[in-house]
Amino acid sequence: MRKTLYLVLGIGTPVILILAWFAVSAGSTDTFFPPLSYILERFQALWLFAHFQSDILVSLLNLVIGFALASVIGVGLGFVLAMLPKVGEYLDPVIHFFRSIPPVALVPIFVALIGFGVEMRVTSIAMAAVFPTLIATVDGLRGVDSTLKDVSAVYRLSTREKVLGVYLPAAGPHIASGMQVSLQTAFVVMIASEMLGPAQGIGAMTLLAQQSFMIADMWSGILLLGVIGFAANMIFELGRRRLLAWYIGSRQLAKAS
Amino acid sequence: MKPHQLGRGALGLLGSIVLWQLIAGTHLAGAALPSPLATFAALGADVSGGAFWSAVGQTVGVALLGLIASALAGIVLGVLVGSFPAARYSTLALLEFLKPVPPIVILPLVVLILGPTAKMAWLLTFFGCLIPIITQTMAGVHDTDPVARDTARSYGLGRVEILWRVVLPSAMPFIGTALRVAAPVALIVAVVAGLLGGGPGLGKNLYVAQSAGDYASLYAYVLVLGILGLLFIGLSRLGERRLLHWHPSYREEMV
């Protein structure tokens, strides 16, 4: 009985909120808050599918390529640094300094170096998003249980077997949470790189709409970006749960006992 | 940290500055990559002027005020919503949707309403830190040991007293983590608000330096932001440890 009530509340409240927005904003003449029906109309006109290829696809492609680059470089470099502790000691402060720079602050530098093109956007995204993954990978590998290391030495596992069979799974949960932060950073930098300077992309369109006072277009851009941010995180989360099912299961068991 | 680690780290830093000098010396990137010497000279000129320090003050002030406001609002809302299952379930979908959406998404709207002002930057920072603090506080409240709660009730403690003495202390590690994560985010959002929204502070200086082609200043500001970022991360970590030194998960760490 109680459970059904909570289920109804869980599904019902968002629906009511959206309906309330629809009802309250209907016929609104407030410049900043146009009617939701009009926003949705503009949403359809803009994104489905007039600007789909020219802007949405471009933005998403930059995000995916930048994030993929950041993940590969972050995990790869992380392995190198963790396996060669001395090199790690030399580079640790430099890496932590770069990690501390607010990621969007790197965008103007890449604009200065490579201009406003697609390369700049992908590079900015990759460079800003690499650090969370890199640091999490190093931390995860350094935290691998020493018994595991000893056992794999006793069994004389080859380097390949050790890396793929022991180290990668052991550090997997760490790496995954680093990558999740990287994905969010990548998303922020994707928008920032589009908003800075005259360019295509959803962020650029949204800011342009605001500057030219097309308020409903701006709202539709905000909605689209919100949905993309949510969807990107959800897809990542689903993938993480699949890959780390063994870990999540063992954690739940440990918690239950 | 051991002394030889410190030495190696310093060497690594020095090495990367030398590498920077060598790459800048090739003039491959032209004026877009100033040498470290030129950058440090620009930094020195900035540091001696008052405008620089007021920009630093504005950025740090916006970040701190936004963080404090979102901490207060987030903890209160998190405790309130987390204490009532009905409220928790009603807000679940909304919070889960908003959590992965960064504040930069609503930047155009906030700038539209408030203009390129410090208030705009503050509001953006507030929204940027609020949702994670609410959800983490709720998780902490939810995580309270039911036995401890029932024990307190059978000792005749009132609702408010249970909240203050049992629920809040047991939620503290969650809140502490949320604040530690939120502190660097606050700085990032304060910079975003300046860089893209035109709010006063270092972010705006970055934008001005970049569009004026004053690259030495641009790099100097990025260096300053890196140092500020380190400070925010370091101090929030220290603060979390000071605040929670009594908690079991931290006591173990000390031993």
Coordinates of C-alpha atoms in Angstrom, one line a residue:
Chain A
M1 CA 0.0 0.0 0.0
R2 CA 2.7 2.4 1.1
K3 CA 4.9 1.3 -1.8
T4 CA 2.3 2.0 -4.4
L5 CA 1.8 5.5 -2.8
Y6 CA 5.5 6.2 -3.2
L7 CA 5.5 4.9 -6.7
V8 CA 2.6 7.2 -7.6
L9 CA 4.4 10.1 -5.9
G10 CA 7.7 9.3 -7.7
I11 CA 6.1 9.3 -11.1
G12 CA 3.3 11.7 -10.5
T13 CA 5.2 14.7 -9.1
P14 CA 7.4 15.3 -12.1
V15 CA 4.3 15.0 -14.4
I16 CA 2.4 17.4 -12.2
L17 CA 5.3 19.8 -12.3
I18 CA 5.5 19.8 -16.0
L19 CA 1.7 20.2 -16.3
A20 CA 1.9 23.1 -13.8
W21 CA 4.6 24.8 -15.9
F22 CA 2.4 24.3 -18.9
A23 CA -0.7 25.7 -17.2
V24 CA 1.0 28.6 -15.4
S25 CA 3.0 29.8 -18.4
A26 CA 0.1 29.5 -20.9
G27 CA -0.6 32.9 -22.3
S28 CA 2.3 34.3 -20.4
T29 CA 3.4 37.7 -21.7
D30 CA 6.5 37.8 -19.5
T31 CA 9.5 38.3 -21.8
F32 CA 11.8 36.0 -19.8
F33 CA 9.3 33.2 -19.3
P34 CA 7.4 32.4 -22.5
P35 CA 4.6 29.8 -22.6
L36 CA 5.9 26.2 -22.5
S37 CA 3.8 25.4 -25.5
Y38 CA 5.7 28.0 -27.5
I39 CA 9.0 26.8 -26.2
L40 CA 8.2 23.2 -27.3
E41 CA 7.0 24.5 -30.7
R42 CA 10.4 26.3 -31.2
F43 CA 12.1 23.1 -29.8
Q44 CA 10.6 21.1 -32.6
A45 CA 11.2 23.7 -35.3
L46 CA 14.9 24.2 -34.3
W47 CA 16.2 20.8 -33.2
L48 CA 13.8 18.3 -35.0
F49 CA 15.5 18.3 -37.4
A50 CA 16.5 21.6 -39.0
H51 CA 19.6 22.0 -37.0
F52 CA 20.1 18.4 -36.2
Q53 CA 23.0 17.7 -38.6
S54 CA 24.5 21.1 -38.5
D55 CA 24.6 21.6 -34.8
I56 CA 23.4 18.7 -32.6
L57 CA 25.4 16.1 -34.4
V58 CA 28.5 18.4 -34.4
S59 CA 28.2 19.0 -30.7
L60 CA 27.7 15.3 -29.8
L61 CA 30.5 14.2 -32.1
N62 CA 32.9 16.6 -30.4
L63 CA 31.8 15.4 -27.0
V64 CA 32.2 11.7 -27.8
I65 CA 35.5 12.1 -29.6
G66 CA 36.9 14.4 -26.8
F67 CA 35.7 12.1 -24.1
A68 CA 37.0 9.0 -25.8
L69 CA 40.4 10.7 -26.3
A70 CA 40.5 11.8 -22.6
S71 CA 39.6 8.3 -21.4
V72 CA 42.2 6.5 -23.5
I73 CA 45.0 8.9 -22.7
G74 CA 44.0 9.1 -19.1
V75 CA 43.9 5.4 -18.5
G76 CA 47.0 4.7 -20.6
L77 CA 49.1 7.4 -19.0
G78 CA 47.7 6.5 -15.6
F79 CA 49.0 2.9 -16.1
V80 CA 52.4 4.2 -17.2
L81 CA 52.7 6.5 -14.1
A82 CA 51.5 3.9 -11.7
M83 CA 53.8 1.2 -13.1
L84 CA 56.8 3.5 -13.0
P85 CA 56.5 5.1 -9.5
K86 CA 59.6 7.1 -9.9
V87 CA 58.3 8.8 -13.1
G88 CA 55.1 9.3 -11.2
E89 CA 56.9 11.2 -8.4
Y90 CA 58.4 13.6 -10.9
L91 CA 55.1 14.3 -12.6
D92 CA 52.7 14.3 -9.7
P93 CA 52.8 18.0 -8.8
V94 CA 52.6 19.1 -12.5
I95 CA 49.5 16.9 -13.0
H96 CA 47.9 18.1 -9.8
F97 CA 48.5 21.7 -10.9
F98 CA 46.8 21.2 -14.3
R99 CA 44.0 19.3 -12.6
S100 CA 43.4 22.3 -10.4
I101 CA 43.0 24.8 -13.2
P102 CA 39.2 25.3 -13.8
P103 CA 38.7 23.3 -17.0
V104 CA 37.0 26.1 -18.9
A105 CA 40.0 28.4 -18.3
L106 CA 41.9 26.2 -20.8
V107 CA 39.5 27.0 -23.6
P108 CA 40.8 30.6 -24.3
I109 CA 44.4 29.2 -24.5
F110 CA 43.3 26.6 -27.1
V111 CA 41.4 29.3 -29.0
A112 CA 44.7 31.4 -29.0
L113 CA 46.7 28.4 -30.1
I114 CA 44.5 26.7 -32.7
G115 CA 41.6 29.2 -33.4
F116 CA 37.9 28.6 -33.3
G117 CA 37.7 25.4 -35.4
V118 CA 36.5 21.9 -34.5
E119 CA 40.1 20.8 -33.6
M120 CA 40.1 23.5 -30.9
R121 CA 36.9 22.2 -29.4
V122 CA 37.9 18.5 -29.4
T123 CA 41.4 19.4 -28.0
S124 CA 39.9 21.5 -25.3
I125 CA 37.4 18.8 -24.3
A126 CA 40.1 16.1 -24.3
M127 CA 42.7 18.1 -22.4
A128 CA 40.3 19.3 -19.7
A129 CA 38.6 15.9 -19.3
V130 CA 41.8 13.9 -19.1
F131 CA 42.8 14.7 -15.6
P132 CA 40.0 13.2 -13.5
T133 CA 40.5 9.9 -15.3
L134 CA 44.2 10.1 -15.1
I135 CA 44.3 10.7 -11.4
A136 CA 41.7 8.2 -10.6
T137 CA 43.6 5.5 -12.6
V138 CA 46.8 6.2 -10.8
D139 CA 45.1 6.2 -7.4
G140 CA 43.2 3.0 -8.3
L141 CA 46.3 1.2 -9.4
R142 CA 48.3 2.3 -6.4
G143 CA 45.6 1.0 -4.2
V144 CA 45.6 -2.5 -5.7
D145 CA 45.8 -5.1 -2.9
S146 CA 49.4 -6.2 -2.4
T147 CA 48.2 -9.8 -1.9
L148 CA 46.8 -9.7 -5.5
K149 CA 50.2 -8.5 -6.7
D150 CA 52.0 -11.2 -4.9
V151 CA 49.7 -13.9 -6.1
S152 CA 50.0 -12.8 -9.7
A153 CA 53.8 -12.8 -9.3
V154 CA 53.7 -16.4 -7.8
Y155 CA 51.6 -17.6 -10.7
R156 CA 54.1 -16.0 -13.0
L157 CA 51.5 -14.2 -15.0
S158 CA 52.7 -12.4 -18.1
T159 CA 52.6 -8.6 -18.1
R160 CA 49.6 -8.7 -20.5
E161 CA 47.8 -11.1 -18.2
K162 CA 48.6 -9.0 -15.2
V163 CA 47.5 -5.7 -16.7
L164 CA 44.3 -7.1 -18.3
G165 CA 43.4 -9.8 -15.8
V166 CA 44.4 -8.3 -12.5
Y167 CA 45.2 -4.6 -12.4
L168 CA 42.5 -3.3 -14.7
P169 CA 39.6 -5.1 -12.9
A170 CA 41.1 -4.2 -9.5
A171 CA 41.3 -0.5 -10.4
G172 CA 38.1 -0.6 -12.5
P173 CA 35.7 0.9 -9.9
H174 CA 38.2 3.8 -9.4
I175 CA 38.7 4.3 -13.1
A176 CA 35.0 4.3 -13.7
S177 CA 34.2 7.0 -11.2
G178 CA 37.1 9.1 -12.6
M179 CA 35.7 8.7 -16.1
Q180 CA 32.3 9.8 -14.9
V181 CA 33.8 13.1 -13.6
S182 CA 35.6 13.3 -16.9
L183 CA 32.4 13.0 -18.8
Q184 CA 30.8 15.8 -16.9
T185 CA 33.9 18.0 -17.4
A186 CA 33.8 17.1 -21.1
F187 CA 30.2 18.2 -21.3
V188 CA 30.8 21.6 -19.6
V189 CA 33.8 22.3 -21.9
M190 CA 31.8 21.3 -24.9
I191 CA 29.3 24.0 -24.2
A192 CA 32.0 26.5 -23.1
S193 CA 34.0 26.0 -26.3
E194 CA 30.9 26.6 -28.4
M195 CA 29.8 29.7 -26.4
L196 CA 33.2 31.3 -26.8
G197 CA 33.5 32.8 -30.2
P198 CA 31.3 32.6 -33.3
A199 CA 30.8 28.9 -34.0
Q200 CA 28.2 26.2 -34.6
G201 CA 26.9 23.8 -32.0
I202 CA 24.0 23.7 -29.4
G203 CA 25.8 26.0 -26.9
A204 CA 26.5 28.6 -29.6
M205 CA 22.9 28.5 -30.8
T206 CA 21.6 28.9 -27.3
L207 CA 23.8 31.9 -26.5
L208 CA 23.1 33.4 -29.9
A209 CA 19.3 33.1 -29.2
Q210 CA 19.8 34.8 -25.9
Q211 CA 21.8 37.7 -27.4
S212 CA 19.3 38.2 -30.2
F213 CA 16.5 38.1 -27.6
M214 CA 14.8 35.0 -29.1
I215 CA 13.8 33.8 -25.6
A216 CA 11.9 30.7 -26.6
D217 CA 14.8 29.5 -28.7
M218 CA 17.1 30.0 -25.8
W219 CA 14.8 28.0 -23.5
S220 CA 14.6 25.2 -26.1
G221 CA 18.4 25.2 -26.2
I222 CA 18.6 24.9 -22.4
L223 CA 16.1 22.1 -22.4
L224 CA 18.0 20.2 -25.1
L225 CA 21.3 20.7 -23.2
G226 CA 19.7 19.5 -20.0
V227 CA 18.4 16.4 -21.6
I228 CA 21.8 15.7 -23.3
G229 CA 23.6 16.1 -19.9
F230 CA 21.2 13.8 -18.2
A231 CA 21.2 11.2 -21.1
A232 CA 25.0 11.1 -21.3
N233 CA 25.3 10.4 -17.6
M234 CA 22.6 7.8 -17.8
I235 CA 24.2 5.9 -20.7
F236 CA 27.6 6.0 -18.9
E237 CA 25.9 4.7 -15.7
L238 CA 24.2 1.8 -17.5
G239 CA 27.6 0.9 -19.1
R240 CA 29.3 1.1 -15.7
R241 CA 26.7 -1.1 -14.1
R242 CA 27.1 -3.8 -16.8
L243 CA 30.9 -3.8 -16.7
L244 CA 31.2 -3.6 -13.0
A245 CA 28.3 -5.8 -12.1
W246 CA 30.6 -8.2 -10.2
Y247 CA 31.9 -5.3 -8.1
I248 CA 28.5 -3.8 -7.4
G249 CA 27.2 -7.2 -6.4
S250 CA 30.0 -7.9 -4.0
R251 CA 29.6 -4.5 -2.4
Q252 CA 25.9 -5.1 -1.8
L253 CA 26.7 -8.5 -0.3
A254 CA 29.3 -7.0 2.0
K255 CA 26.8 -4.3 3.1
A256 CA 24.0 -6.8 3.7
S257 CA 26.1 -9.1 5.8
Chain B
M1 CA 55.6 13.3 1.8
K2 CA 59.2 12.3 2.0
P3 CA 62.0 14.7 1.2
H4 CA 63.2 12.9 -1.9
Q5 CA 59.6 12.9 -3.2
L6 CA 59.4 16.6 -2.7
G7 CA 62.7 17.1 -4.5
R8 CA 61.6 15.0 -7.5
G9 CA 58.3 16.9 -7.6
A10 CA 60.1 20.2 -7.7
L11 CA 62.4 18.9 -10.4
G12 CA 59.4 17.8 -12.4
L13 CA 57.9 21.3 -12.1
L14 CA 61.2 22.9 -13.1
G15 CA 61.6 20.5 -16.0
S16 CA 58.2 21.3 -17.3
I17 CA 58.9 25.1 -17.2
V18 CA 62.2 24.5 -19.1
L19 CA 60.2 22.4 -21.6
W20 CA 57.7 25.2 -22.0
Q21 CA 60.6 27.7 -22.6
L22 CA 62.1 25.4 -25.2
I23 CA 58.8 25.0 -27.1
A24 CA 58.1 28.7 -26.9
G25 CA 61.6 29.3 -28.1
T26 CA 60.9 27.5 -31.4
H27 CA 58.2 30.2 -32.2
L28 CA 56.1 27.4 -33.8
A29 CA 53.0 28.8 -32.2
G30 CA 54.0 32.4 -32.6
A31 CA 52.6 34.9 -30.1
A32 CA 50.0 32.5 -29.0
L33 CA 52.5 30.7 -26.8
P34 CA 54.5 33.3 -24.8
S35 CA 57.6 32.1 -23.0
P36 CA 57.5 31.4 -19.3
L37 CA 59.6 34.5 -18.7
A38 CA 57.2 36.8 -20.5
T39 CA 54.3 35.1 -18.6
F40 CA 56.0 35.6 -15.2
A41 CA 56.7 39.2 -16.2
A42 CA 53.0 39.7 -17.0
L43 CA 52.1 38.0 -13.7
G44 CA 54.5 40.3 -11.8
A45 CA 53.0 43.4 -13.4
D46 CA 49.5 42.1 -12.6
V47 CA 50.3 41.3 -9.0
S48 CA 51.6 44.8 -8.3
G49 CA 48.4 46.4 -9.5
G50 CA 45.2 46.8 -7.5
A51 CA 42.9 45.8 -10.4
F52 CA 44.3 42.3 -10.3
W53 CA 43.6 41.8 -6.6
S54 CA 40.1 43.1 -6.8
A55 CA 39.4 40.6 -9.7
V56 CA 40.8 37.8 -7.5
G57 CA 38.7 39.1 -4.6
Q58 CA 35.6 39.1 -6.8
T59 CA 36.1 35.6 -8.1
V60 CA 36.9 34.1 -4.7
G61 CA 34.1 36.1 -3.0
V62 CA 31.5 34.9 -5.5
A63 CA 32.8 31.3 -5.1
L64 CA 32.7 31.4 -1.3
L65 CA 29.4 33.2 -1.0
G66 CA 27.8 30.9 -3.5
L67 CA 29.2 27.9 -1.7
I68 CA 28.1 29.1 1.8
A69 CA 24.6 29.9 0.6
S70 CA 24.2 26.6 -1.2
A71 CA 25.6 24.7 1.8
L72 CA 23.0 26.3 4.1
A73 CA 20.1 25.9 1.7
G74 CA 21.2 22.4 0.6
I75 CA 21.6 21.0 4.2
V76 CA 18.3 22.4 5.3
L77 CA 16.4 21.2 2.3
G78 CA 18.3 17.9 2.3
V79 CA 17.4 17.2 6.0
L80 CA 13.7 18.3 5.4
V81 CA 13.2 16.3 2.3
G82 CA 15.2 13.4 3.5
S83 CA 13.2 13.1 6.8
F84 CA 9.9 12.4 5.0
P85 CA 9.8 9.4 2.7
A86 CA 6.9 10.9 0.8
A87 CA 8.9 14.1 0.0
R88 CA 11.9 12.0 -0.8
Y89 CA 10.1 10.0 -3.5
S90 CA 8.3 13.0 -4.9
T91 CA 11.6 14.8 -5.5
L92 CA 13.6 11.8 -6.6
A93 CA 13.0 12.1 -10.4
L94 CA 13.5 15.9 -10.4
L95 CA 16.8 15.7 -8.4
E96 CA 18.1 12.7 -10.5
F97 CA 17.4 14.7 -13.6
L98 CA 19.1 17.9 -12.4
K99 CA 22.1 16.3 -10.8
P100 CA 24.2 15.6 -14.0
V101 CA 23.1 18.9 -15.6
P102 CA 25.9 21.5 -15.1
P103 CA 25.1 25.1 -14.2
I104 CA 26.6 26.4 -17.5
V105 CA 23.4 25.1 -19.1
I106 CA 21.3 27.8 -17.5
L107 CA 23.9 30.5 -17.9
P108 CA 22.2 32.2 -20.8
L109 CA 18.9 32.5 -18.8
V110 CA 20.6 33.8 -15.7
V111 CA 22.6 36.3 -17.7
L112 CA 19.4 37.4 -19.5
I113 CA 17.6 38.1 -16.3
L114 CA 20.4 39.6 -14.2
G115 CA 22.9 40.9 -16.7
P116 CA 26.7 40.5 -16.5
T117 CA 26.8 41.2 -12.7
A118 CA 28.3 39.7 -9.6
K119 CA 24.8 38.8 -8.5
M120 CA 24.4 36.7 -11.7
A121 CA 27.8 35.0 -11.0
W122 CA 26.7 34.3 -7.4
L123 CA 23.3 32.8 -8.4
L124 CA 25.0 30.6 -10.9
T125 CA 27.5 29.3 -8.3
F126 CA 24.6 28.8 -5.9
F127 CA 22.7 26.7 -8.3
G128 CA 25.8 24.9 -9.4
C129 CA 26.6 23.6 -5.9
L130 CA 23.0 23.2 -4.5
I131 CA 21.8 19.9 -6.1
P132 CA 24.7 17.7 -5.1
I133 CA 24.6 19.0 -1.5
I134 CA 20.9 18.3 -1.2
T135 CA 21.2 14.8 -2.6
Q136 CA 24.2 13.9 -0.5
T137 CA 22.5 15.3 2.7
M138 CA 19.4 13.2 1.9
A139 CA 21.6 10.2 1.4
G140 CA 23.2 10.8 4.8
V141 CA 19.9 11.3 6.6
H142 CA 18.6 8.1 4.9
D143 CA 21.7 6.2 6.0
T144 CA 21.2 6.9 9.7
D145 CA 21.3 3.7 11.8
P146 CA 17.7 2.8 12.6
V147 CA 18.8 1.2 15.8
A148 CA 20.4 4.4 17.0
R149 CA 17.3 6.3 16.0
D150 CA 15.0 3.9 17.8
T151 CA 17.2 3.9 20.9
A152 CA 17.0 7.7 21.0
R153 CA 13.3 7.5 20.7
S154 CA 12.9 5.0 23.5
Y155 CA 15.0 7.3 25.7
G156 CA 12.3 9.8 25.1
L157 CA 14.2 12.2 22.9
G158 CA 12.0 14.6 20.9
R159 CA 12.0 14.8 17.1
V160 CA 14.1 17.9 17.0
E161 CA 16.6 16.4 19.5
I162 CA 16.9 13.2 17.5
L163 CA 17.5 15.2 14.4
W164 CA 20.2 17.3 16.1
R165 CA 21.9 14.6 18.1
V166 CA 21.5 11.4 16.0
V167 CA 20.5 12.1 12.4
L168 CA 22.7 15.2 11.7
P169 CA 26.0 13.7 13.2
S170 CA 25.5 10.5 11.2
A171 CA 24.9 12.5 8.0
M172 CA 28.0 14.6 8.6
P173 CA 30.4 12.5 6.6
F174 CA 28.1 12.7 3.6
I175 CA 27.7 16.5 4.0
G176 CA 31.5 16.8 4.4
T177 CA 32.2 15.0 1.2
A178 CA 29.5 17.0 -0.6
L179 CA 31.1 20.3 0.5
R180 CA 34.6 19.1 -0.3
V181 CA 33.5 18.3 -3.8
A182 CA 31.4 21.5 -4.1
A183 CA 34.3 23.9 -3.2
P184 CA 36.3 23.5 -6.4
V185 CA 33.1 23.4 -8.4
A186 CA 32.2 26.8 -6.9
L187 CA 35.5 28.3 -8.1
I188 CA 34.9 26.7 -11.6
V189 CA 31.4 28.1 -11.9
A190 CA 32.6 31.6 -10.7
V191 CA 35.2 31.5 -13.6
V192 CA 32.6 30.3 -16.1
A193 CA 30.2 33.1 -15.1
G194 CA 33.0 35.6 -15.8
L195 CA 34.4 34.0 -18.9
L196 CA 31.1 33.4 -20.7
G197 CA 28.6 35.6 -18.8
G198 CA 30.8 38.7 -18.4
G199 CA 30.5 38.8 -14.6
P200 CA 33.3 40.7 -12.9
G201 CA 36.4 38.8 -11.8
L202 CA 39.2 36.6 -13.2
G203 CA 37.0 34.9 -15.8
K204 CA 36.2 38.2 -17.4
N205 CA 39.9 39.1 -17.4
L206 CA 40.6 35.8 -19.2
Y207 CA 38.1 36.8 -21.9
V208 CA 39.5 40.3 -22.2
A209 CA 43.1 39.1 -22.4
Q210 CA 42.2 36.5 -25.0
S211 CA 40.2 38.8 -27.3
A212 CA 42.8 41.6 -27.0
G213 CA 45.6 39.1 -28.0
D214 CA 47.4 39.8 -24.7
Y215 CA 48.6 36.2 -24.4
A216 CA 51.2 36.7 -21.7
S217 CA 48.4 38.0 -19.4
L218 CA 46.1 35.1 -20.5
Y219 CA 48.7 32.5 -19.4
A220 CA 49.4 34.4 -16.2
Y221 CA 45.7 34.4 -15.3
V222 CA 45.4 30.7 -16.0
L223 CA 48.4 30.1 -13.7
V224 CA 46.7 32.2 -11.0
L225 CA 43.5 30.1 -11.4
G226 CA 45.6 26.9 -11.1
I227 CA 47.0 28.2 -7.8
L228 CA 43.5 29.2 -6.6
G229 CA 42.2 25.8 -7.6
L230 CA 44.9 24.1 -5.6
L231 CA 44.1 26.3 -2.6
F232 CA 40.4 25.5 -2.9
I233 CA 41.0 21.7 -3.2
G234 CA 43.6 21.7 -0.4
L235 CA 41.6 23.8 2.1
S236 CA 38.4 22.0 1.6
R237 CA 40.2 18.7 2.2
L238 CA 41.7 20.1 5.4
G239 CA 38.4 21.5 6.5
E240 CA 36.6 18.2 6.0
R241 CA 39.3 16.4 8.1
R242 CA 39.1 19.0 10.9
L243 CA 35.3 18.9 10.9
L244 CA 35.0 15.1 10.9
H245 CA 38.1 14.1 13.0
W246 CA 35.7 12.4 15.5
H247 CA 34.0 10.3 12.9
P248 CA 34.9 6.5 12.9
S249 CA 35.9 6.6 9.2
Y250 CA 38.4 9.3 9.9
R251 CA 39.6 8.0 13.2
E252 CA 40.8 4.8 11.5
E253 CA 42.7 6.9 9.0
M254 CA 44.6 8.6 11.8
V255 CA 45.9 5.4 13.3

